[in-house]
PDB file of C-alpha atoms in Angstrom:
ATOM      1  CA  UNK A 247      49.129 113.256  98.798  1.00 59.00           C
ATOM      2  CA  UNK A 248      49.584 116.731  97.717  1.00 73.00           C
ATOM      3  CA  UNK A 249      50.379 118.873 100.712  1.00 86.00           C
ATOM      4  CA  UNK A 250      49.987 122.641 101.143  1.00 88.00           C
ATOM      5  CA  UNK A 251      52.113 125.623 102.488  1.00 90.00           C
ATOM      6  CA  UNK A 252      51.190 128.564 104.892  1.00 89.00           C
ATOM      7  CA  UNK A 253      52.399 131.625 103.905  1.00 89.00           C
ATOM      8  CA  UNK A 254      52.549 133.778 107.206  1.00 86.00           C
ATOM      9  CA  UNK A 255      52.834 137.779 106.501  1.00 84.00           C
ATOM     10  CA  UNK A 256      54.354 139.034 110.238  1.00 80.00           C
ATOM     11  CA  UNK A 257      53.343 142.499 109.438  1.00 78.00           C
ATOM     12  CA  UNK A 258      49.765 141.454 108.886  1.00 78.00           C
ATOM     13  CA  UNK A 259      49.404 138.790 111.420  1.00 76.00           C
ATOM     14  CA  UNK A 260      48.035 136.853 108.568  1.00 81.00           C
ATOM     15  CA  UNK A 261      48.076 133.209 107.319  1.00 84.00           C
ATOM     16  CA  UNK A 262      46.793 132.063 103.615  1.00 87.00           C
ATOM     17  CA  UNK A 263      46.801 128.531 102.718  1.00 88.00           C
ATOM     18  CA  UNK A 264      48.559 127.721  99.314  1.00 90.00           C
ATOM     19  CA  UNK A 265      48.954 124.636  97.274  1.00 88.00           C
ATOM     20  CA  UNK A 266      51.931 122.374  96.962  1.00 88.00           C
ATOM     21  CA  UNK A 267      54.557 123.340  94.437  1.00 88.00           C
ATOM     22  CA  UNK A 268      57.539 121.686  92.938  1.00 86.00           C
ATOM     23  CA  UNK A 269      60.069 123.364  90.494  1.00 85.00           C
ATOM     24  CA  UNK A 270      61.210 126.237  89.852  1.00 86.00           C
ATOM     25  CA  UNK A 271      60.890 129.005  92.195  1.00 82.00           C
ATOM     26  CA  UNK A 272      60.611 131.671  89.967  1.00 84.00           C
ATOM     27  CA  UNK A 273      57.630 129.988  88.370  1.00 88.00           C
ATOM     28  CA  UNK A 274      55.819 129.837  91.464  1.00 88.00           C
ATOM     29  CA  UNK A 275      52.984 132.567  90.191  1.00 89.00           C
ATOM     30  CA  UNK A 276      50.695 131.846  93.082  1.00 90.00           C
ATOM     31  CA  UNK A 277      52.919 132.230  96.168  1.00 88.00           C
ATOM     32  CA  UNK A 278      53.805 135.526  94.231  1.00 89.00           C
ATOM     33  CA  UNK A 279      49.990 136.564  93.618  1.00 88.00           C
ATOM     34  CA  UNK A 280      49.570 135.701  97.537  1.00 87.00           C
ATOM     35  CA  UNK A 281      53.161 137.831  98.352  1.00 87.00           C
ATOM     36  CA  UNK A 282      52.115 140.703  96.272  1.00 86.00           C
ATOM     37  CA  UNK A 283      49.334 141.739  98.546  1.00 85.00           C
ATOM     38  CA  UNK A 284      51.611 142.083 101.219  1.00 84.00           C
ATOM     39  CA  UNK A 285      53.179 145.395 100.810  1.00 82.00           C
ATOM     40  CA  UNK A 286      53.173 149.010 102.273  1.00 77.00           C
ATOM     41  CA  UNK A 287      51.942 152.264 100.584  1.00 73.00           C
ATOM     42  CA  UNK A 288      55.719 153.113  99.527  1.00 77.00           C
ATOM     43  CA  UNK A 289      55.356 149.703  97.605  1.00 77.00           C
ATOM     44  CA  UNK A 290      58.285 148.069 100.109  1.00 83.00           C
ATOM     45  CA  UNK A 291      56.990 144.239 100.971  1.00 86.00           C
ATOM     46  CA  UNK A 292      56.111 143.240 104.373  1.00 86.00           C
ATOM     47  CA  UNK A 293      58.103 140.463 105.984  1.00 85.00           C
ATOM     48  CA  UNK A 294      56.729 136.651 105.944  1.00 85.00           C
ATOM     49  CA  UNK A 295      57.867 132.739 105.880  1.00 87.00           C
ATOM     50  CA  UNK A 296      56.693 130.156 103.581  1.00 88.00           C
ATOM     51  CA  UNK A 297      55.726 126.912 105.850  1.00 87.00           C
ATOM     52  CA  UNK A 298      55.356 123.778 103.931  1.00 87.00           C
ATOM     53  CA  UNK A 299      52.948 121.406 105.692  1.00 87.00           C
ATOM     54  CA  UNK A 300      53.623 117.857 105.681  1.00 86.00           C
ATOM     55  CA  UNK A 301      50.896 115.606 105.695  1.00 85.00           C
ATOM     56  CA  UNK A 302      48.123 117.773 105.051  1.00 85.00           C
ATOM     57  CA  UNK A 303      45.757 118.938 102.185  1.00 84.00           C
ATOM     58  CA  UNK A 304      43.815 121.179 101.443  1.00 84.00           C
ATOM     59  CA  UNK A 305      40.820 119.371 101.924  1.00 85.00           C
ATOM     60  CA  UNK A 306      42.036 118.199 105.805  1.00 85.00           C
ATOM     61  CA  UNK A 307      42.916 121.719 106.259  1.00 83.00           C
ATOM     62  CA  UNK A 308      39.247 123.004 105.515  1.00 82.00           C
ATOM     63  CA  UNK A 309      37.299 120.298 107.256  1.00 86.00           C
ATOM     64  CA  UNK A 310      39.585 119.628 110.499  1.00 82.00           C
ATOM     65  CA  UNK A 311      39.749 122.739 112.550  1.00 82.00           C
ATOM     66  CA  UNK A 312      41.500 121.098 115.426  1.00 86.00           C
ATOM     67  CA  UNK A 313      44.362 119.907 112.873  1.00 85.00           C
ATOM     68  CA  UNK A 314      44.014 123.655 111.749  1.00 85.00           C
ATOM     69  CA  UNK A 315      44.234 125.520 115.312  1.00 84.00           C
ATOM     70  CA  UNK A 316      46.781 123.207 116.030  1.00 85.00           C
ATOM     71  CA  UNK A 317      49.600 124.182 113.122  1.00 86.00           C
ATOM     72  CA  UNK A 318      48.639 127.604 113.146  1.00 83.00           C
ATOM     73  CA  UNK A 319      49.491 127.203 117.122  1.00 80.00           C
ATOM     74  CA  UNK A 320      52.584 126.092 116.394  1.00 82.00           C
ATOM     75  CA  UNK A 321      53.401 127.925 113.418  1.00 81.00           C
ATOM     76  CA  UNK A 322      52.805 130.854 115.567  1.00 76.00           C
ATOM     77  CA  UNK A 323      54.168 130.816 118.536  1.00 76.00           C
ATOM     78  CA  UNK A 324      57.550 129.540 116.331  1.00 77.00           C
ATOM     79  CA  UNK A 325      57.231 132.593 114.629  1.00 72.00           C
ATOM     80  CA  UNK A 326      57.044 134.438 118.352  1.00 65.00           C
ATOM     81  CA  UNK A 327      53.365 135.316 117.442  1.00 59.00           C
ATOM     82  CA  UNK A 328      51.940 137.854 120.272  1.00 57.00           C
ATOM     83  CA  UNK A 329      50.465 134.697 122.111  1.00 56.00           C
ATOM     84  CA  UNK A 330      46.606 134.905 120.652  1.00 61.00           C
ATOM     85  CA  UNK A 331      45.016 132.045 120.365  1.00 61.00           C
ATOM     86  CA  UNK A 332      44.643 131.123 116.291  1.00 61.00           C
ATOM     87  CA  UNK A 333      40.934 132.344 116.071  1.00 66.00           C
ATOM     88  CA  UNK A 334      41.538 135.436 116.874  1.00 69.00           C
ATOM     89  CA  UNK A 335      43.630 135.860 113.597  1.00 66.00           C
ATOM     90  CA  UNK A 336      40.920 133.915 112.180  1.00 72.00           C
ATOM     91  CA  UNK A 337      38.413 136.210 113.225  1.00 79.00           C
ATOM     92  CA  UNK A 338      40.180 139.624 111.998  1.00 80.00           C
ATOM     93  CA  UNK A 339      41.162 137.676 108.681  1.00 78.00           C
ATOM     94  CA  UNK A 340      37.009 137.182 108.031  1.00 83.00           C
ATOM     95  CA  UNK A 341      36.482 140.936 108.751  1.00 88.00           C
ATOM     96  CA  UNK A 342      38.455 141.958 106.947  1.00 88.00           C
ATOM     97  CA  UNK A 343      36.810 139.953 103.592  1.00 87.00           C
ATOM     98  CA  UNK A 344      33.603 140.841 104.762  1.00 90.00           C
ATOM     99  CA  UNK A 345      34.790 144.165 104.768  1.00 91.00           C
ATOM    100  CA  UNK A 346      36.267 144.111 100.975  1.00 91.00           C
ATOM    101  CA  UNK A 347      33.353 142.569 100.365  1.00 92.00           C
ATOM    102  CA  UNK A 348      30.508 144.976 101.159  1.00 92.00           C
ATOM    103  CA  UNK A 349      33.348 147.572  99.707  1.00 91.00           C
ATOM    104  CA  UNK A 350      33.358 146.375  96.053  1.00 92.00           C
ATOM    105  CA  UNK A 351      29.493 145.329  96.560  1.00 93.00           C
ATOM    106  CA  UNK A 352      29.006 149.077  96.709  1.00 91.00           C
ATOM    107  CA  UNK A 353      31.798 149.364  93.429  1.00 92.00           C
ATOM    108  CA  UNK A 354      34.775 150.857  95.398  1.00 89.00           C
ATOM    109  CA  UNK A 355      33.170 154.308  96.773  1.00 89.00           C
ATOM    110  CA  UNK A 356      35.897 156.693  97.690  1.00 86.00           C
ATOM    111  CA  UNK A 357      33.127 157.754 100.266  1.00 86.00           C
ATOM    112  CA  UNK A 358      30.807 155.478 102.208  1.00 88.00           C
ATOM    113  CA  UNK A 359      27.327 157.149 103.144  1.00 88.00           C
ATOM    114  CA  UNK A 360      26.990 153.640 105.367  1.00 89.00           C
ATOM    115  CA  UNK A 361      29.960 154.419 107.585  1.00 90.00           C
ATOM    116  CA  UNK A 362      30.034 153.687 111.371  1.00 89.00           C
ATOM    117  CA  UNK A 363      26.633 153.634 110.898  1.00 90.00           C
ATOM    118  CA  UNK A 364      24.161 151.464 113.244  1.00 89.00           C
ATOM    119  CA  UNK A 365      23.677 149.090 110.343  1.00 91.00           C
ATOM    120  CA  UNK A 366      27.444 148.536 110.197  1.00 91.00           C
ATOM    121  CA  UNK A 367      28.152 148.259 114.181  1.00 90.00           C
ATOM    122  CA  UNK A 368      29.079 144.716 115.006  1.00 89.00           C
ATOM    123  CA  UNK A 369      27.063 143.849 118.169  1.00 85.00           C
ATOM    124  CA  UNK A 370      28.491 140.284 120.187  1.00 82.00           C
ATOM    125  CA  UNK A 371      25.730 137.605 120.190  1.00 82.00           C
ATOM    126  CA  UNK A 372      26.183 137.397 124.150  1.00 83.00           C
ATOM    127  CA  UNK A 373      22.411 137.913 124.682  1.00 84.00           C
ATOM    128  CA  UNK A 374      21.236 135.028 126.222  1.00 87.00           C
ATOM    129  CA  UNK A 375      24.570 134.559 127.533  1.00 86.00           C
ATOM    130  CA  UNK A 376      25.055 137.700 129.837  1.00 84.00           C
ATOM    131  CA  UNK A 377      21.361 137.007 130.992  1.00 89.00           C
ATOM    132  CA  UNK A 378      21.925 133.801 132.032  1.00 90.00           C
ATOM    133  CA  UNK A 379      24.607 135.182 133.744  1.00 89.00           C
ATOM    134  CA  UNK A 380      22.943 137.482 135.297  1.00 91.00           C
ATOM    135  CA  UNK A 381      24.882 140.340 133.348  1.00 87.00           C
ATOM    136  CA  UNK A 382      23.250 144.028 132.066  1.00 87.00           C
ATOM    137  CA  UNK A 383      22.670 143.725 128.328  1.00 85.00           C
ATOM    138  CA  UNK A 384      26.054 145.334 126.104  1.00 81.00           C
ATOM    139  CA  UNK A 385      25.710 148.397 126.258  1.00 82.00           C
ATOM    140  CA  UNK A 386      25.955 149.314 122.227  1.00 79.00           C
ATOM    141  CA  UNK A 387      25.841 152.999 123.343  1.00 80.00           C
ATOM    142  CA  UNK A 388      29.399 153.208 125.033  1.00 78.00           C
ATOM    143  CA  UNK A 389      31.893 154.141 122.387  1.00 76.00           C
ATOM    144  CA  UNK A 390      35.019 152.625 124.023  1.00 75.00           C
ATOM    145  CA  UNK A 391      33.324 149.339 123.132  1.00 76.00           C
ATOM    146  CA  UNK A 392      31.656 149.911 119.496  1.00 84.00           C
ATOM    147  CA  UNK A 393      33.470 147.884 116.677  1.00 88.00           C
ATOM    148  CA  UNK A 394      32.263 148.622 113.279  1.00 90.00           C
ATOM    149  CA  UNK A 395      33.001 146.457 109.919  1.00 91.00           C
ATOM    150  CA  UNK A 396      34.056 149.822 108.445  1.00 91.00           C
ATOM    151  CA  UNK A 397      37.030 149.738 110.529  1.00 90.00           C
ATOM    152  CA  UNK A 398      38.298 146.917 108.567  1.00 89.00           C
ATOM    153  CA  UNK A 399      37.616 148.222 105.327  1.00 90.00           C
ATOM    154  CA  UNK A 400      39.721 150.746 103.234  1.00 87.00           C
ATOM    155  CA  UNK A 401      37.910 153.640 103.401  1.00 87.00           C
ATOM    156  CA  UNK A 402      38.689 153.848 106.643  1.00 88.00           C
ATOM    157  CA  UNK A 403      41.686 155.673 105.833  1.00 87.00           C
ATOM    158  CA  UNK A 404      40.483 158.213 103.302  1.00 87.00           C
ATOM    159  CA  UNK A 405      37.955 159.032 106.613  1.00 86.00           C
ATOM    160  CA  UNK A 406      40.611 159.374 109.107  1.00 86.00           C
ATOM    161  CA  UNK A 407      42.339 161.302 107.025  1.00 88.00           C
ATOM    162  CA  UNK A 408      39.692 163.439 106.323  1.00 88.00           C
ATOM    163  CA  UNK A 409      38.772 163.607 110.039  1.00 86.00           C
ATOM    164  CA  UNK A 410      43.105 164.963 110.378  1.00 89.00           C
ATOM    165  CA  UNK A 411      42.714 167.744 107.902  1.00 90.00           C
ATOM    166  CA  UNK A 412      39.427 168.349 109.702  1.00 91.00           C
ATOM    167  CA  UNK A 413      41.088 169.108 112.893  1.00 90.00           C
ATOM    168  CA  UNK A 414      43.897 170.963 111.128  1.00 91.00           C
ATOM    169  CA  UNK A 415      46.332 168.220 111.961  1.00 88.00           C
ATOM    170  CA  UNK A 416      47.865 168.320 108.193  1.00 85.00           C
ATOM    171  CA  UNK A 417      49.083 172.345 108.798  1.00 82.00           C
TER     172      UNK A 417
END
């Protein structure tokens, strides 16, 4: 059974899932695809482990999320992890694609007319929740606790910078 390897990037708090490979390490294109994403600006690499997982494909991996929370568990908290629980990396990892996504959907803008807009503020489903809980409704209005989907995309950082030189923090 072919088994796959988690390549863990410690600098992103990230995990990608990549299949099995036997030879020669230097031929190994994909773990090097996957590695060259993880880099700073200055083009220096970000630091990561390669975990080969025994007894698992790729096809248990997708459809068995306790076998999945489990390893990444482990793989974590090995690796000294900050103690989340797995879906929380989970959960930043899909923002972040949904992110990239609705950035090239729009064909890579260097300026976003759409950001930290309303349309882009992520709102909890807690609805029913808090009510049955007897709860006020979230208050979307309070700005310590507005999340948008542009905050995990990359023109985020062309508008903060923008925001610096704004408030002359570039002089």
């Amino acid at each position: 059974m072919p088994q796959i390897r988690l390549l863990l990037c410690k600098d992103c708090h990230t995990t990608e899932v990549l299949p099995e490979y036997q030879g020669d390490p230097r031929g190994d294109t994909v773990l090097e695809y996957a590695a060259a994403k993880h880099q700073y600006p200055n083009g220096e690499r970000h630091f990561g482990r390669l975990y080969p997982v025994e007894g698992v494909d790729e096809d248990r991996w997708r459809s068995s999320s306790e076998v999945r929370d489990e390893i990444l568990r482990r793989v974590w908290q090995q690796e000294g992890a900050t103690g989340m629980e797995p879906w929380v990396y989970q959960s930043v990892d899909t923002l972040k694609a949904d992110a990239m996504q609705c950035w090239r959907s729009r064909n890579r803008p260097e300026t976003c007319s759409d950001f930290h807009s309303d349309k882009k503020l992520l709102t909890p489903p807690t609805a029913g929740d808090r009510k049955a809980e007897g709860l006020p409704k979230w208050d979307k209005n309070n700005p310590s606790a507005q999340r948008y989907l542009c905050d995990y995309c990359p023109i985020r950082s062309v508008n903060e910078q923008k925001m610096r030189g704004w408030l002359g923090l570039y002089k």
